[in-house]
mmCIF file of C-alpha atoms in Angstrom:
data_model
loop_
_atom_site.group_PDB
_atom_site.id
_atom_site.type_symbol
_atom_site.label_atom_id
_atom_site.label_comp_id
_atom_site.label_asym_id
_atom_site.label_seq_id
_atom_site.Cartn_x
_atom_site.Cartn_y
_atom_site.Cartn_z
ATOM 1 C CA MET A 371 -50.633 148.790 -22.859
ATOM 2 C CA SER A 372 -46.977 149.309 -23.533
ATOM 3 C CA THR A 373 -45.738 149.036 -26.811
ATOM 4 C CA GLU A 374 -42.226 148.728 -28.153
ATOM 5 C CA ASN A 375 -41.303 152.229 -27.775
ATOM 6 C CA GLU A 376 -43.278 152.872 -24.778
ATOM 7 C CA SER A 377 -41.828 150.437 -22.228
ATOM 8 C CA ILE A 378 -39.560 152.744 -20.735
ATOM 9 C CA ILE A 379 -37.139 150.504 -18.313
ATOM 10 C CA GLY A 380 -34.181 152.660 -16.470
ATOM 11 C CA ASN A 381 -35.111 155.670 -18.572
ATOM 12 C CA SER A 382 -34.737 154.405 -21.946
ATOM 13 C CA THR A 383 -37.027 153.037 -24.299
ATOM 14 C CA GLY A 384 -36.996 149.365 -25.709
ATOM 15 C CA ALA A 385 -35.552 150.639 -28.925
ATOM 16 C CA GLU A 386 -32.890 152.965 -27.571
ATOM 17 C CA ARG A 387 -31.639 149.929 -25.631
ATOM 18 C CA ARG A 388 -31.715 147.512 -28.484
ATOM 19 C CA GLN A 389 -29.780 150.570 -30.359
ATOM 20 C CA ALA A 390 -27.204 150.450 -27.615
ATOM 21 C CA VAL A 391 -26.742 147.202 -27.654
ATOM 22 C CA LEU A 392 -26.092 147.350 -31.427
ATOM 23 C CA GLU A 393 -23.745 149.999 -30.793
ATOM 24 C CA LYS A 394 -21.572 147.877 -28.474
ATOM 25 C CA LEU A 395 -21.728 144.803 -30.731
ATOM 26 C CA ASN A 396 -20.558 146.865 -33.582
ATOM 27 C CA PRO A 397 -16.817 145.825 -34.414
ATOM 28 C CA ILE A 398 -15.989 149.372 -35.998
ATOM 29 C CA THR A 399 -16.935 151.230 -32.416
ATOM 30 C CA MET A 400 -15.677 148.640 -30.238
ATOM 31 C CA PRO A 401 -12.711 149.042 -27.717
ATOM 32 C CA LEU A 402 -9.440 147.934 -29.204
ATOM 33 C CA ARG A 403 -9.065 145.237 -27.015
ATOM 34 C CA TYR A 404 -12.169 144.010 -27.975
ATOM 35 C CA GLN A 405 -11.281 144.297 -31.729
ATOM 36 C CA ILE A 406 -8.006 142.462 -31.421
ATOM 37 C CA GLY A 407 -9.927 139.751 -29.474
ATOM 38 C CA LEU A 408 -12.500 139.108 -32.560
ATOM 39 C CA LEU A 409 -9.084 139.167 -34.891
ATOM 40 C CA GLY A 410 -7.936 136.755 -32.931
ATOM 41 C CA LEU A 411 -11.320 134.732 -33.281
ATOM 42 C CA LEU A 412 -10.931 135.103 -36.768
ATOM 43 C CA LEU A 413 -7.451 133.806 -37.064
ATOM 44 C CA PHE A 414 -8.822 130.886 -35.219
ATOM 45 C CA VAL A 415 -11.315 130.261 -38.027
ATOM 46 C CA LEU A 416 -8.708 130.832 -40.745
ATOM 47 C CA LEU A 417 -6.043 128.539 -39.313
ATOM 48 C CA PRO A 418 -7.186 125.659 -41.226
ATOM 49 C CA THR A 419 -6.619 127.483 -44.627
ATOM 50 C CA THR A 420 -2.935 127.613 -43.780
ATOM 51 C CA ARG A 421 -2.428 123.706 -42.446
ATOM 52 C CA TYR A 422 -3.038 120.240 -43.940
ATOM 53 C CA PRO A 423 -6.354 118.778 -42.184
ATOM 54 C CA ASP A 424 -3.898 116.076 -41.060
ATOM 55 C CA GLN A 425 -1.910 118.868 -39.007
ATOM 56 C CA MET A 426 -5.035 120.382 -37.036
ATOM 57 C CA GLY A 427 -4.566 117.423 -34.116
ATOM 58 C CA GLY A 428 -2.485 120.018 -32.356
ATOM 59 C CA PRO A 429 -4.614 123.173 -32.738
ATOM 60 C CA THR A 430 -7.435 121.065 -31.668
ATOM 61 C CA THR A 431 -5.905 120.005 -28.745
ATOM 62 C CA LEU A 432 -4.772 123.678 -27.946
ATOM 63 C CA ILE A 433 -8.439 124.594 -27.925
ATOM 64 C CA PHE A 434 -9.276 122.258 -25.579
ATOM 65 C CA LEU A 435 -6.738 123.221 -23.361
ATOM 66 C CA ALA A 436 -8.085 126.842 -23.377
ATOM 67 C CA ILE A 437 -11.366 125.210 -22.549
ATOM 68 C CA PHE A 438 -10.080 123.515 -19.689
ATOM 69 C CA GLY A 439 -7.937 126.568 -18.464
ATOM 70 C CA MET A 440 -11.173 128.782 -18.422
ATOM 71 C CA SER A 441 -12.887 126.352 -16.558
ATOM 72 C CA TRP A 442 -10.221 126.473 -13.883
ATOM 73 C CA ASP A 443 -10.094 130.107 -14.125
ATOM 74 C CA VAL A 444 -13.400 130.642 -12.735
ATOM 75 C CA VAL A 445 -13.142 128.440 -9.491
ATOM 76 C CA SER A 446 -9.076 129.749 -8.693
ATOM 77 C CA GLY A 447 -8.803 132.853 -10.549
ATOM 78 C CA TYR A 448 -12.115 134.480 -9.247
ATOM 79 C CA THR A 449 -12.605 133.144 -6.125
ATOM 80 C CA GLY A 450 -9.132 132.329 -5.065
ATOM 81 C CA GLN A 451 -9.744 128.771 -4.335
ATOM 82 C CA LEU A 452 -6.612 127.187 -5.759
ATOM 83 C CA SER A 453 -7.305 123.775 -7.331
ATOM 84 C CA PHE A 454 -4.284 121.582 -8.020
ATOM 85 C CA GLY A 455 -6.202 118.581 -9.455
ATOM 86 C CA HIS A 456 -8.540 119.972 -12.022
ATOM 87 C CA ALA A 457 -8.259 117.072 -14.414
ATOM 88 C CA PHE A 458 -10.291 115.329 -12.150
ATOM 89 C CA PHE A 459 -13.265 116.690 -13.572
ATOM 90 C CA ILE A 460 -12.151 116.088 -17.099
ATOM 91 C CA ALA A 461 -11.869 112.498 -16.305
ATOM 92 C CA LEU A 462 -14.666 112.064 -14.793
ATOM 93 C CA GLY A 463 -16.611 113.747 -17.798
ATOM 94 C CA GLY A 464 -14.601 111.775 -20.148
ATOM 95 C CA TYR A 465 -14.471 108.427 -18.673
ATOM 96 C CA THR A 466 -18.327 108.617 -18.051
ATOM 97 C CA SER A 467 -19.118 109.253 -21.546
ATOM 98 C CA ALA A 468 -16.631 106.937 -22.874
ATOM 99 C CA ILE A 469 -17.819 103.726 -20.796
ATOM 100 C CA LEU A 470 -21.533 104.779 -21.318
ATOM 101 C CA ASP A 471 -20.722 104.379 -25.019
ATOM 102 C CA ILE A 472 -18.297 101.232 -25.061
ATOM 103 C CA GLN A 473 -19.870 99.307 -22.464
ATOM 104 C CA HIS A 474 -23.584 100.288 -22.381
ATOM 105 C CA GLY A 475 -24.128 101.019 -26.063
ATOM 106 C CA ILE A 476 -25.249 104.680 -25.102
ATOM 107 C CA THR A 477 -24.781 107.377 -27.826
ATOM 108 C CA PRO A 478 -22.531 109.932 -27.452
ATOM 109 C CA VAL A 479 -25.340 112.558 -27.830
ATOM 110 C CA VAL A 480 -26.849 111.324 -24.241
ATOM 111 C CA GLY A 481 -23.387 110.037 -22.683
ATOM 112 C CA ILE A 482 -21.945 113.511 -23.211
ATOM 113 C CA PRO A 483 -24.623 115.344 -21.169
ATOM 114 C CA VAL A 484 -24.206 112.726 -18.547
ATOM 115 C CA GLY A 485 -20.544 112.799 -18.358
ATOM 116 C CA MET A 486 -21.144 116.749 -17.546
ATOM 117 C CA ILE A 487 -23.445 115.960 -14.777
ATOM 118 C CA VAL A 488 -21.087 113.249 -13.353
ATOM 119 C CA ALA A 489 -18.135 115.839 -13.369
ATOM 120 C CA GLY A 490 -20.501 118.527 -11.766
ATOM 121 C CA ILE A 491 -21.306 115.927 -9.168
ATOM 122 C CA GLY A 492 -17.695 115.397 -8.569
ATOM 123 C CA GLY A 493 -17.504 119.360 -8.180
ATOM 124 C CA VAL A 494 -20.242 119.110 -5.281
ATOM 125 C CA LEU A 495 -18.161 116.540 -3.548
ATOM 126 C CA VAL A 496 -14.849 118.509 -4.125
ATOM 127 C CA GLY A 497 -16.373 121.774 -3.310
ATOM 128 C CA LEU A 498 -18.132 120.915 -0.257
ATOM 129 C CA PRO A 499 -14.739 121.073 1.838
ATOM 130 C CA ALA A 500 -14.609 124.516 0.409
ATOM 131 C CA LEU A 501 -17.529 125.323 3.079
ATOM 132 C CA ARG A 502 -15.046 124.038 6.198
ATOM 133 C CA LEU A 503 -11.353 124.182 4.407
ATOM 134 C CA ARG A 504 -9.121 127.157 4.313
ATOM 135 C CA GLY A 505 -6.933 127.447 1.283
ATOM 136 C CA PRO A 506 -4.208 125.436 1.607
ATOM 137 C CA TYR A 507 -6.044 122.429 3.076
ATOM 138 C CA LEU A 508 -8.537 122.460 -0.134
ATOM 139 C CA SER A 509 -5.578 122.581 -2.172
ATOM 140 C CA LEU A 510 -4.588 119.478 -0.723
ATOM 141 C CA VAL A 511 -7.581 117.952 -1.169
ATOM 142 C CA THR A 512 -7.785 118.803 -4.961
ATOM 143 C CA LEU A 513 -4.240 117.514 -5.425
ATOM 144 C CA ILE A 514 -4.964 114.039 -3.980
ATOM 145 C CA VAL A 515 -8.429 113.592 -5.836
ATOM 146 C CA PRO A 516 -7.018 112.649 -9.479
ATOM 147 C CA ILE A 517 -4.431 110.441 -7.760
ATOM 148 C CA ILE A 518 -7.015 108.544 -6.023
ATOM 149 C CA LEU A 519 -8.997 108.428 -9.581
ATOM 150 C CA SER A 520 -6.001 106.999 -11.258
ATOM 151 C CA LYS A 521 -5.559 104.349 -8.473
ATOM 152 C CA LEU A 522 -9.726 103.421 -9.043
ATOM 153 C CA PHE A 523 -8.885 103.107 -12.358
ATOM 154 C CA THR A 524 -6.212 100.334 -11.868
ATOM 155 C CA LEU A 525 -8.072 98.600 -8.932
ATOM 156 C CA PHE A 526 -11.035 98.306 -10.878
ATOM 157 C CA ASN A 527 -9.102 97.295 -14.356
ATOM 158 C CA ASN A 528 -11.622 94.570 -15.039
ATOM 159 C CA SER A 529 -14.755 95.181 -13.416
ATOM 160 C CA PHE A 530 -16.575 98.033 -11.583
ATOM 161 C CA THR A 531 -19.634 96.775 -9.887
ATOM 162 C CA PRO A 532 -20.264 98.843 -6.824
ATOM 163 C CA LEU A 533 -23.388 97.008 -4.736
ATOM 164 C CA GLY A 534 -23.649 95.054 -7.714
ATOM 165 C CA ILE A 535 -24.841 97.940 -9.956
ATOM 166 C CA PRO A 536 -22.714 97.375 -13.107
ATOM 167 C CA ILE A 537 -21.384 100.929 -13.858
ATOM 168 C CA ALA A 538 -18.337 99.790 -15.829
ATOM 169 C CA PRO A 539 -19.110 95.571 -15.893
ATOM 170 C CA ASP A 540 -15.760 95.139 -18.557
ATOM 171 C CA GLY A 541 -13.671 97.397 -15.716
ATOM 172 C CA LEU A 542 -12.459 101.198 -15.989
ATOM 173 C CA GLY A 543 -9.123 99.739 -18.361
ATOM 174 C CA GLY A 544 -6.296 100.161 -16.008
ATOM 175 C CA ARG A 545 -3.390 102.069 -17.659
ATOM 176 C CA ASN A 546 -4.637 101.520 -21.151
ATOM 177 C CA GLY A 547 -8.057 103.156 -20.713
ATOM 178 C CA PRO A 548 -11.563 101.475 -21.448
ATOM 179 C CA GLY A 549 -10.941 101.797 -25.123
ATOM 180 C CA LEU A 550 -11.641 103.950 -28.112
ATOM 181 C CA PRO A 551 -15.130 105.274 -27.784
ATOM 182 C CA THR A 552 -17.473 106.050 -31.007
ATOM 183 C CA GLN A 553 -16.287 109.240 -32.734
ATOM 184 C CA LEU A 554 -18.574 112.274 -33.275
ATOM 185 C CA PHE A 555 -17.457 112.690 -36.764
ATOM 186 C CA GLY A 556 -16.274 110.033 -39.290
ATOM 187 C CA ILE A 557 -16.023 109.042 -42.592
ATOM 188 C CA ASP A 558 -18.876 107.250 -44.198
ATOM 189 C CA GLY A 559 -19.364 103.894 -42.490
ATOM 190 C CA SER A 560 -17.047 104.673 -39.573
ATOM 191 C CA GLY A 561 -20.051 104.384 -36.902
ATOM 192 C CA SER A 562 -19.327 107.698 -35.728
ATOM 193 C CA VAL A 563 -22.277 109.940 -34.746
ATOM 194 C CA VAL A 564 -21.856 112.624 -37.746
ATOM 195 C CA GLU A 565 -20.859 110.332 -40.754
ATOM 196 C CA LEU A 566 -18.972 112.660 -43.343
ATOM 197 C CA ALA A 567 -18.322 112.193 -46.939
ATOM 198 C CA SER A 568 -16.449 108.823 -47.796
ATOM 199 C CA GLY A 569 -13.155 108.535 -49.421
ATOM 200 C CA TYR A 570 -9.860 109.974 -48.878
ATOM 201 C CA SER A 571 -11.358 113.725 -48.312
ATOM 202 C CA GLY A 572 -13.534 112.215 -45.916
ATOM 203 C CA ILE A 573 -10.631 111.884 -43.527
ATOM 204 C CA GLN A 574 -9.386 115.460 -43.907
ATOM 205 C CA GLN A 575 -13.041 116.539 -43.148
ATOM 206 C CA THR A 576 -13.059 114.751 -39.877
ATOM 207 C CA ALA A 577 -10.114 116.496 -38.452
ATOM 208 C CA LEU A 578 -11.722 119.456 -39.526
ATOM 209 C CA ALA A 579 -15.140 118.707 -38.114
ATOM 210 C CA ASN A 580 -13.349 117.915 -34.811
ATOM 211 C CA TYR A 581 -11.382 121.367 -35.227
ATOM 212 C CA TYR A 582 -14.399 123.515 -35.682
ATOM 213 C CA PHE A 583 -16.657 121.563 -33.188
ATOM 214 C CA ALA A 584 -13.986 122.385 -30.561
ATOM 215 C CA LEU A 585 -13.762 125.819 -31.646
ATOM 216 C CA GLY A 586 -17.571 126.231 -31.278
ATOM 217 C CA LEU A 587 -17.535 124.874 -28.016
ATOM 218 C CA MET A 588 -14.669 127.310 -26.731
ATOM 219 C CA VAL A 589 -16.869 130.414 -28.124
ATOM 220 C CA VAL A 590 -19.966 129.270 -26.168
ATOM 221 C CA VAL A 591 -17.758 128.600 -22.999
ATOM 222 C CA LEU A 592 -15.917 131.778 -23.244
ATOM 223 C CA MET A 593 -19.249 133.653 -23.597
ATOM 224 C CA VAL A 594 -20.997 131.800 -20.520
ATOM 225 C CA LEU A 595 -18.117 132.332 -18.198
ATOM 226 C CA ILE A 596 -17.764 135.838 -19.549
ATOM 227 C CA GLY A 597 -21.563 136.374 -18.798
ATOM 228 C CA VAL A 598 -21.191 134.516 -15.338
ATOM 229 C CA THR A 599 -18.192 136.499 -13.929
ATOM 230 C CA ARG A 600 -19.454 140.066 -15.201
ATOM 231 C CA SER A 601 -22.761 139.175 -13.309
ATOM 232 C CA SER A 602 -23.465 139.962 -9.684
ATOM 233 C CA ALA A 603 -22.167 136.402 -8.918
ATOM 234 C CA GLY A 604 -19.034 137.242 -10.418
ATOM 235 C CA SER A 605 -18.569 140.313 -8.347
ATOM 236 C CA VAL A 606 -19.100 138.015 -5.206
ATOM 237 C CA PHE A 607 -16.343 135.578 -6.550
ATOM 238 C CA THR A 608 -14.051 138.569 -6.848
ATOM 239 C CA ALA A 609 -14.896 139.619 -3.426
ATOM 240 C CA ILE A 610 -14.387 136.384 -2.015
ATOM 241 C CA ARG A 611 -10.933 136.702 -3.548
ATOM 242 C CA GLU A 612 -10.208 139.809 -2.357
ATOM 243 C CA ASP A 613 -11.776 139.661 1.234
ATOM 244 C CA GLU A 614 -13.608 136.816 2.416
ATOM 245 C CA ASP A 615 -14.293 138.429 5.860
ATOM 246 C CA ALA A 616 -15.935 141.332 4.189
ATOM 247 C CA VAL A 617 -18.290 139.268 2.022
ATOM 248 C CA ALA A 618 -19.704 137.779 5.346
ATOM 249 C CA ALA A 619 -19.941 141.077 6.951
ATOM 250 C CA ALA A 620 -21.850 141.948 3.853
ATOM 251 C CA GLY A 621 -24.299 139.452 4.883
ATOM 252 C CA LEU A 622 -23.589 137.190 2.134
ATOM 253 C CA ASP A 623 -23.013 133.480 2.524
ATOM 254 C CA GLY A 624 -19.326 133.033 0.901
ATOM 255 C CA SER A 625 -19.398 129.398 1.087
ATOM 256 C CA LYS A 626 -22.621 128.847 -1.458
ATOM 257 C CA PHE A 627 -20.963 131.058 -4.011
ATOM 258 C CA LYS A 628 -17.585 128.952 -3.603
ATOM 259 C CA LEU A 629 -19.583 125.843 -3.935
ATOM 260 C CA PHE A 630 -21.386 127.195 -7.133
ATOM 261 C CA ALA A 631 -18.042 128.160 -8.645
ATOM 262 C CA PHE A 632 -16.630 124.562 -7.847
ATOM 263 C CA VAL A 633 -19.618 123.083 -10.105
ATOM 264 C CA LEU A 634 -19.530 125.536 -12.744
ATOM 265 C CA SER A 635 -15.879 124.826 -13.310
ATOM 266 C CA ALA A 636 -16.546 121.088 -12.967
ATOM 267 C CA LEU A 637 -19.440 121.040 -15.373
ATOM 268 C CA VAL A 638 -17.598 122.859 -18.159
ATOM 269 C CA ALA A 639 -14.346 120.632 -17.637
ATOM 270 C CA GLY A 640 -16.424 117.609 -17.576
ATOM 271 C CA LEU A 641 -18.176 118.776 -20.822
ATOM 272 C CA GLY A 642 -14.882 119.628 -22.520
ATOM 273 C CA GLY A 643 -13.598 116.064 -21.460
ATOM 274 C CA ALA A 644 -16.634 114.069 -22.874
ATOM 275 C CA ILE A 645 -15.976 115.935 -26.072
ATOM 276 C CA TRP A 646 -12.567 115.494 -25.988
ATOM 277 C CA VAL A 647 -12.624 111.518 -25.931
ATOM 278 C CA HIS A 648 -15.166 111.725 -28.704
ATOM 279 C CA THR A 649 -13.264 113.610 -30.612
ATOM 280 C CA ILE A 650 -9.374 113.407 -30.924
ATOM 281 C CA LYS A 651 -8.265 112.124 -27.268
ATOM 282 C CA THR A 652 -8.002 108.537 -26.471
ATOM 283 C CA PRO A 653 -9.349 107.957 -22.645
ATOM 284 C CA THR A 654 -6.385 107.074 -20.443
ATOM 285 C CA PRO A 655 -4.993 108.355 -17.350
ATOM 286 C CA LEU A 656 -1.690 109.467 -19.004
ATOM 287 C CA GLY A 657 -3.501 110.926 -21.352
ATOM 288 C CA ILE A 658 -6.353 112.806 -19.794
ATOM 289 C CA LEU A 659 -4.478 113.013 -16.229
ATOM 290 C CA GLY A 660 -0.996 113.557 -17.665
ATOM 291 C CA GLN A 661 2.175 112.265 -16.330
ATOM 292 C CA ASP A 662 2.250 111.197 -12.467
ATOM 293 C CA ASP A 663 -1.672 111.933 -12.761
ATOM 294 C CA ILE A 664 -0.983 115.538 -12.185
ATOM 295 C CA GLN A 665 0.697 116.785 -15.189
ATOM 296 C CA GLN A 666 -2.148 117.948 -17.111
ATOM 297 C CA SER A 667 -3.833 119.986 -13.986
ATOM 298 C CA ILE A 668 -0.214 121.854 -13.640
ATOM 299 C CA ASN A 669 -0.443 122.560 -17.043
ATOM 300 C CA LEU A 670 -3.819 124.066 -16.856
ATOM 301 C CA ILE A 671 -2.240 126.225 -13.832
ATOM 302 C CA ILE A 672 0.503 127.281 -16.150
ATOM 303 C CA ILE A 673 -1.788 128.037 -19.394
ATOM 304 C CA SER A 674 -3.827 130.460 -16.834
ATOM 305 C CA ILE A 675 -0.682 132.382 -15.323
ATOM 306 C CA LEU A 676 0.777 132.824 -18.480
ATOM 307 C CA GLY A 677 -2.369 134.685 -20.181
ATOM 308 C CA GLY A 678 -3.734 136.059 -16.727
ATOM 309 C CA THR A 679 -5.644 134.560 -13.918
ATOM 310 C CA GLY A 680 -8.972 136.062 -13.196
ATOM 311 C CA THR A 681 -10.016 137.031 -16.680
ATOM 312 C CA ILE A 682 -11.442 134.199 -18.325
ATOM 313 C CA VAL A 683 -9.929 135.217 -21.838
ATOM 314 C CA GLY A 684 -6.115 134.872 -20.414
ATOM 315 C CA PRO A 685 -6.243 130.983 -20.597
ATOM 316 C CA ILE A 686 -6.769 131.317 -24.342
ATOM 317 C CA VAL A 687 -3.777 133.511 -24.490
ATOM 318 C CA GLY A 688 -2.093 131.054 -22.479
ATOM 319 C CA ALA A 689 -2.659 128.148 -24.390
ATOM 320 C CA VAL A 690 -1.585 129.915 -27.488
ATOM 321 C CA VAL A 691 1.666 130.591 -25.741
ATOM 322 C CA TYR A 692 1.884 127.208 -24.384
ATOM 323 C CA ALA A 693 1.546 125.627 -28.186
ATOM 324 C CA ALA A 694 3.946 128.556 -29.296
ATOM 325 C CA THR A 695 6.669 126.934 -27.131
ATOM 326 C CA GLY A 696 6.871 123.665 -28.619
ATOM 327 C CA ILE A 697 6.952 125.252 -32.073
ATOM 328 C CA VAL A 698 9.878 127.352 -30.888
ATOM 329 C CA ILE A 699 11.551 124.249 -29.231
ATOM 330 C CA GLY A 700 11.080 122.664 -32.732
ATOM 331 C CA VAL A 701 12.846 125.364 -34.476
ATOM 332 C CA ILE A 702 15.743 125.673 -32.023
ATOM 333 C CA ASP A 703 16.663 122.119 -31.592
ATOM 334 C CA PRO A 704 18.184 121.540 -34.769
ATOM 335 C CA LEU A 705 20.086 124.938 -34.713
ATOM 336 C CA ILE A 706 21.590 123.921 -31.316
ATOM 337 C CA GLY A 707 22.196 120.421 -31.693
ATOM 338 C CA PHE A 708 20.145 119.621 -28.523
ATOM 339 C CA ASP A 709 17.085 117.841 -28.052
ATOM 340 C CA LEU A 710 14.932 120.201 -26.047
ATOM 341 C CA ALA A 711 11.957 118.395 -26.391
ATOM 342 C CA ASN A 712 13.256 115.865 -23.951
ATOM 343 C CA LEU A 713 13.186 118.841 -21.060
ATOM 344 C CA ARG A 714 9.427 119.213 -21.251
ATOM 345 C CA PRO A 715 7.791 120.984 -19.635
ATOM 346 C CA LEU A 716 11.199 122.958 -18.523
ATOM 347 C CA PRO A 717 10.778 125.581 -21.197
ATOM 348 C CA LEU A 718 6.912 126.074 -20.154
ATOM 349 C CA LEU A 719 7.824 126.591 -16.757
ATOM 350 C CA ALA A 720 10.884 128.880 -17.844
ATOM 351 C CA ALA A 721 7.790 131.048 -19.600
ATOM 352 C CA ALA A 722 6.033 130.748 -16.498
ATOM 353 C CA MET A 723 8.858 132.195 -14.242
ATOM 354 C CA ALA A 724 9.264 134.830 -16.774
ATOM 355 C CA VAL A 725 5.437 136.250 -16.740
ATOM 356 C CA LEU A 726 5.449 135.664 -13.196
ATOM 357 C CA VAL A 727 8.589 138.154 -12.621
ATOM 358 C CA PHE A 728 8.165 140.584 -15.187
ATOM 359 C CA ALA A 729 4.121 140.316 -15.990
ATOM 360 C CA PRO A 730 2.651 139.192 -12.592
ATOM 361 C CA GLY A 731 -0.964 139.919 -13.795
ATOM 362 C CA GLY A 732 -0.012 137.896 -17.343
ATOM 363 C CA ILE A 733 0.266 138.280 -21.057
ATOM 364 C CA LEU A 734 -3.432 139.776 -21.538
ATOM 365 C CA ARG A 735 -2.986 142.300 -18.740
ATOM 366 C CA ALA A 736 0.525 143.525 -19.792
ATOM 367 C CA SER A 737 -0.579 143.811 -23.606
ATOM 368 C CA ILE A 738 -3.470 145.921 -22.605
ATOM 369 C CA ARG A 739 -1.440 148.113 -20.658
ATOM 370 C CA GLY A 740 1.263 148.081 -23.171
ATOM 371 C CA GLY A 741 -1.400 149.085 -25.893
ATOM 372 C CA ARG A 742 -3.240 152.094 -23.815
ATOM 373 C CA MET A 743 0.622 153.409 -23.526
ATOM 374 C CA VAL A 744 1.264 153.395 -27.273
ATOM 375 C CA LEU A 745 -2.028 154.629 -27.999
ATOM 376 C CA ALA A 746 -1.280 157.627 -25.190
ATOM 377 C CA SER A 747 2.058 158.026 -26.891
ATOM 378 C CA ALA A 748 0.471 158.713 -30.036
ATOM 379 C CA ARG A 749 -2.092 161.163 -29.122
ATOM 380 C CA GLY A 750 0.770 163.094 -27.311
ATOM 381 C CA GLU A 751 -0.789 162.348 -23.960
ATOM 382 C CA GLU A 752 1.166 161.321 -20.999
ATOM 383 C CA TYR A 753 0.234 157.488 -19.914
ATOM 384 C CA GLU A 754 -1.063 157.537 -16.353
ATOM 385 C CA GLY A 755 -1.998 153.623 -15.907
ATOM 386 C CA GLU A 756 -0.056 150.909 -14.330
ATOM 387 C CA SER A 757 3.466 149.919 -15.448
ATOM 388 C CA VAL A 758 3.411 147.069 -18.215
ATOM 389 C CA GLY A 759 4.923 144.800 -15.674
ATOM 390 C CA GLY A 760 3.183 145.937 -12.724
ATOM 391 C CA ASP A 761 0.971 143.256 -10.632
ATOM 392 C CA GLY A 762 -1.276 145.745 -8.766
ATOM 393 C CA ASP A 763 -4.137 144.060 -7.830
ATOM 394 C CA SER A 764 -3.777 141.587 -10.239
ATOM 395 C CA ALA A 765 -5.663 138.267 -9.388
ATOM 396 C CA LEU A 766 -2.722 135.924 -8.841
ATOM 397 C CA GLY A 767 -1.061 138.703 -6.591
ATOM 398 C CA GLN A 768 -4.371 138.689 -4.651
ATOM 399 C CA ILE A 769 -4.342 135.009 -4.453
ATOM 400 C CA ILE A 770 -0.675 134.542 -3.264
ATOM 401 C CA GLU A 771 -1.102 137.182 -0.469
ATOM 402 C CA LYS A 772 -4.339 135.439 0.751
ATOM 403 C CA TYR A 773 -2.354 132.050 0.879
ATOM 404 C CA ARG A 774 0.374 133.921 2.445
ATOM 405 C CA ALA A 775 -2.272 135.124 5.025
ATOM 406 C CA GLU A 776 -3.706 131.557 5.635
ATOM 407 C CA LEU A 777 -0.635 129.907 6.046
ATOM 408 C CA ARG A 778 0.237 132.265 8.514
ATOM 409 C CA ASP A 779 -2.631 131.811 10.575
ATOM 410 C CA ILE A 780 -2.042 128.007 10.246
ATOM 411 C CA ILE A 781 1.409 128.315 11.660
ATOM 412 C CA ASP A 782 0.017 130.834 14.550
ATOM 413 C CA GLU A 783 -2.501 128.659 15.365
ATOM 414 C CA ARG A 784 -0.060 125.435 15.682
ATOM 415 C CA ARG A 785 2.439 127.486 18.228
#
């Protein structure tokens, strides 16, 4: 019988393997970039100590955008299947859970997982074309689906009972949405899932509960997606982005992995969307899909580009920059006597353009390279890595090059 120290796997005992894991998790011995990541997480935890609770709506929204950006990064940043309509999955999860609650009396504890599953089914329906369509055609499909969904919200404004099945007997609510669903956290007597203390402090506690619940969700999503993308499946995702033909030549079915990436991405977006409408977001087409039904999807792409595509962590950085542009605009407006806020999202687009030109790999990669340069300089060594603004083999550069090749193929076929 093997004992704790006798179970030898990979030339190391169980105790040695545990010791190695503990050393990796030790913040003191971690690489600098991980230590900075932990510091960033600590700042998220401490943020409410610097703001009034009723000011936590913006930071909570930032966290949800980071979650949605990470979910987009799985399918687009890793496999290179560029999705222009990711908010479609957010809306599926959010509307499903909201309608189950409002029109069927089903608690969000059940409705949220159901919304997540419905979004996953949406991922299958959108991802199936990935088995047959090349990049530009697939992107067109993803661009259309949120617009179709928005039109369905209006078409079935008063009732949605296909084949006599009362999915939404009171309708999808049109541009006003189906109404305000039960909140996860509320003051005593509000009817929320978790009722907090009564009185004035209860309102503050609701804002804090929403924030920390969203933060916990972001950490869980981050760990899950990092685990998947750093696994063998993640290696195949990356290989699909770099050279899909090579994946096929290696005997792997790239289509199955692309579909898996779509479903995983949709599940995470649906989960985030379902929780979003039960905390701080009212389910309406404008609120979830954004202006012209695609603005939210574009925002998620910009967030990922800013932070760094193909990194999972990058969208968190991008979401912080996204929020920072709003703060900077608020500071600049009184100084220049001009309402820059009316030009949104132009400042954000300008920031994305600057990143594309000066740091195509994203702020995260540029920061890591810059940190390595500083450390090498401090040690008196010559930095031999890529420059801060180099694009090298960045995910975004590979996606763009892949699209160019696919567009050239399409044009050549039509000649």
